[in-house]
């Protein structure tokens, strides 16, 4: 029977063969999802499944798909389980596949990829892309295909270089040079010039035989200082956003590519100096009015207000920040200027645009501030009918007809000017190629705008903190409510995404405070005052059944405070009977329990202060409180308040007399279960928890992300951080290696920030001088000297330690400003302990440190700037304004190369991926070598930033 329809024209198809070496666990497999239907149109469950093939010692995942010869797409690799649920995926930019012109019907194109580790994409983050290596608009061209030269010798290998150049210097030309004639015999002017095809990609074809590509990773340096600590000739008692311009100038002159700040969000919760704590946000979106420059609010400030500003400058120019006086003064002056120009500013097009773009958070924030001041408390549970937030109530509160409308508009006005001033400073930093690095606090204050508007996102009956660690042997209690991650996941963590989007308006990098909290958080009951008796959330508890199977049955004995008369006599001496009479009940002979009115830490604090018998312990209040806390914490198991059949081992349970008085069998079982709970059974749970939440943060902006990973580090943390491209933190005095007292900067990994100190510990000078024995051990083991170390931290000592950090392999070396100024004697006249920013052991610490020299004076001091810049340059680190010279054309220092070998018929050679780094110290040309043959595909990466090329494949 004849065909009735027209004959179908055969399609011009080619076959793509993808190959990727990757090790998986049992039950895992790989697939490709991409932008085209052949790859699932980004639906992972419909992507191209890959099959594993063993090749030598390598596991290679392979997959074929037939496509049109004109095929183009974007794609990524995914690890999935048996049901194609995503377990992890490649980070960084989507891969782009554009077939060369001239590919013919029936061709087989083999694409050999390596899994894109997140570190490869760091240079496409805004910190580098838009600041350090900001390209001009002329360099941003549309994607185009690169033609393939078809005239080949039988032994030739056609190579298509696909080079990602996020570090391209404006006006530069990308040239690949090598020892063979096709690559110019090491002459950049005769090398292979690549064409810009957009998205930081450059392409070019070349016929090669063999090549090997070595390289060296990019490294930079920065300075860290809190916003409030900066001092300038123009400030009003505290550092201000516009002072950042001076700090950026000093950073550039000193060779720094980065300025790191502490959180800058509004913390005005209590209306007193407690609000100096920058990690307890009133709003995660609003900026702190403390950093407003009132002189810049208007060009027409009246003479009397100008005089008031000048008087305030003199009064507030103190050694430390006077938090309350400074904030009060600034707001008072700002209100006067607001009353003079409110209509002009609030009717301007720029203000209206600001309000439109930020109203989602700005309107609730302004309403909250009004209600806080009206009710004289931030505790929104005390606000009557306004304690429950609703959009209808909000609209009534902020509507124009109200008597307090100008109060609402004043908060808009202040936030608008803060936005304008910080945006001005941020733009200046980008222009100067200096990264502004912000700080993302792990928590929010329980009496905040965020808990008022989104109460479902927080577990308000809990508090966050940290278990005992380097900073505090009793743990830390920060007081923030823990997050309801299950609720947050329902809109794909929209609150977090909005936070990061807001931060990226100003910053191109950020520090994730306490990144361990995204794996698990140390959760405490809200009635706790210390951080000791907590549990990890999420975590797999010890079940009652599990304990019974181990022969443990007396759950009340183990989970209630173990108080015996002998313990009381040991703790309180002859005073024990007074303590027992006031705080305890004797429930059986010589066995005691706390009375109802003092059976929590916060109740104990209240009773000690308010009890009619307080005169009995008036001079012993602190020691009695500590001893009563010890009794309350004298347990070995914590019973879950939401499920009485679940238990958690108390941290450091062996330190308790409750544990010591148990029988040997119980002790041995509890030791084993303790280790299992803290160091074994949670690892997979915590890994999966982090892989749900952290990628959302990272994908919410293109800021460079660093994680503060100090403390009790689960084994899963560093592999996950490496997988996601998160840069860790290394503080020399707090090594992550358990067998070391001091870290060794020369052994740090590349994906780290190294620093001699941080805001949460004493400065380098104070640390050196506070412990003679530790100082001697450091001098012997790190400096390598048997001599007696100087008792004072001299500039020579500082220079040695600072240089260690500059010379380290870490991507970033970031130094507190105090540690850098200690390089010069003239800046060390202040007692070292006074330079400490925070005392983590004190939850009511006053954050008020100010640098005792102005930024203008530091800019005039060419000596200190030259000293620091010499350290930067001698270490090989990059610095702003560094030129690449020595060639007729500027050659880009490359961060990544994708090398594709493509032929023109059915037996063409396959595409290959190659990663490399340009040597930052070489001045003229890219270091290529053809002295070694292509290496086998089973070879692992030879060094960070580059891998060896697979075997040359013959065209026949």
mmCIF file of N, CA and C in Angstrom, residues 140 219 228 324 390 418 443 469 636 650:
data_model
loop_
_atom_site.group_PDB
_atom_site.id
_atom_site.type_symbol
_atom_site.label_atom_id
_atom_site.label_comp_id
_atom_site.label_asym_id
_atom_site.label_seq_id
_atom_site.Cartn_x
_atom_site.Cartn_y
_atom_site.Cartn_z
ATOM 1 N N UNK A 140 30.957 42.535 27.083
ATOM 2 C CA UNK A 140 29.826 41.644 27.255
ATOM 3 C C UNK A 140 29.092 41.477 25.933
ATOM 4 N N UNK A 219 44.626 34.497 45.240
ATOM 5 C CA UNK A 219 44.560 34.730 46.682
ATOM 6 C C UNK A 219 44.483 36.227 46.949
ATOM 7 N N UNK A 228 30.738 50.208 63.849
ATOM 8 C CA UNK A 228 30.706 51.172 64.953
ATOM 9 C C UNK A 228 32.096 51.544 65.449
ATOM 10 N N UNK A 324 23.873 54.822 73.776
ATOM 11 C CA UNK A 324 22.578 55.471 73.998
ATOM 12 C C UNK A 324 22.612 56.953 73.622
ATOM 13 N N UNK A 390 -1.482 41.505 61.456
ATOM 14 C CA UNK A 390 -2.269 41.231 60.252
ATOM 15 C C UNK A 390 -2.066 42.384 59.287
ATOM 16 N N UNK A 418 19.643 56.051 55.041
ATOM 17 C CA UNK A 418 20.627 54.998 55.317
ATOM 18 C C UNK A 418 20.908 54.206 54.057
ATOM 19 N N UNK A 443 20.616 34.387 64.134
ATOM 20 C CA UNK A 443 19.316 34.525 64.785
ATOM 21 C C UNK A 443 18.740 35.919 64.685
ATOM 22 N N UNK A 469 32.537 25.267 74.437
ATOM 23 C CA UNK A 469 33.591 25.257 73.424
ATOM 24 C C UNK A 469 34.730 26.154 73.872
ATOM 25 N N UNK A 636 22.193 13.478 83.846
ATOM 26 C CA UNK A 636 22.928 12.812 82.762
ATOM 27 C C UNK A 636 22.080 12.693 81.502
ATOM 28 N N UNK A 650 23.213 14.714 78.384
ATOM 29 C CA UNK A 650 23.684 16.052 78.738
ATOM 30 C C UNK A 650 25.129 16.223 78.296
#
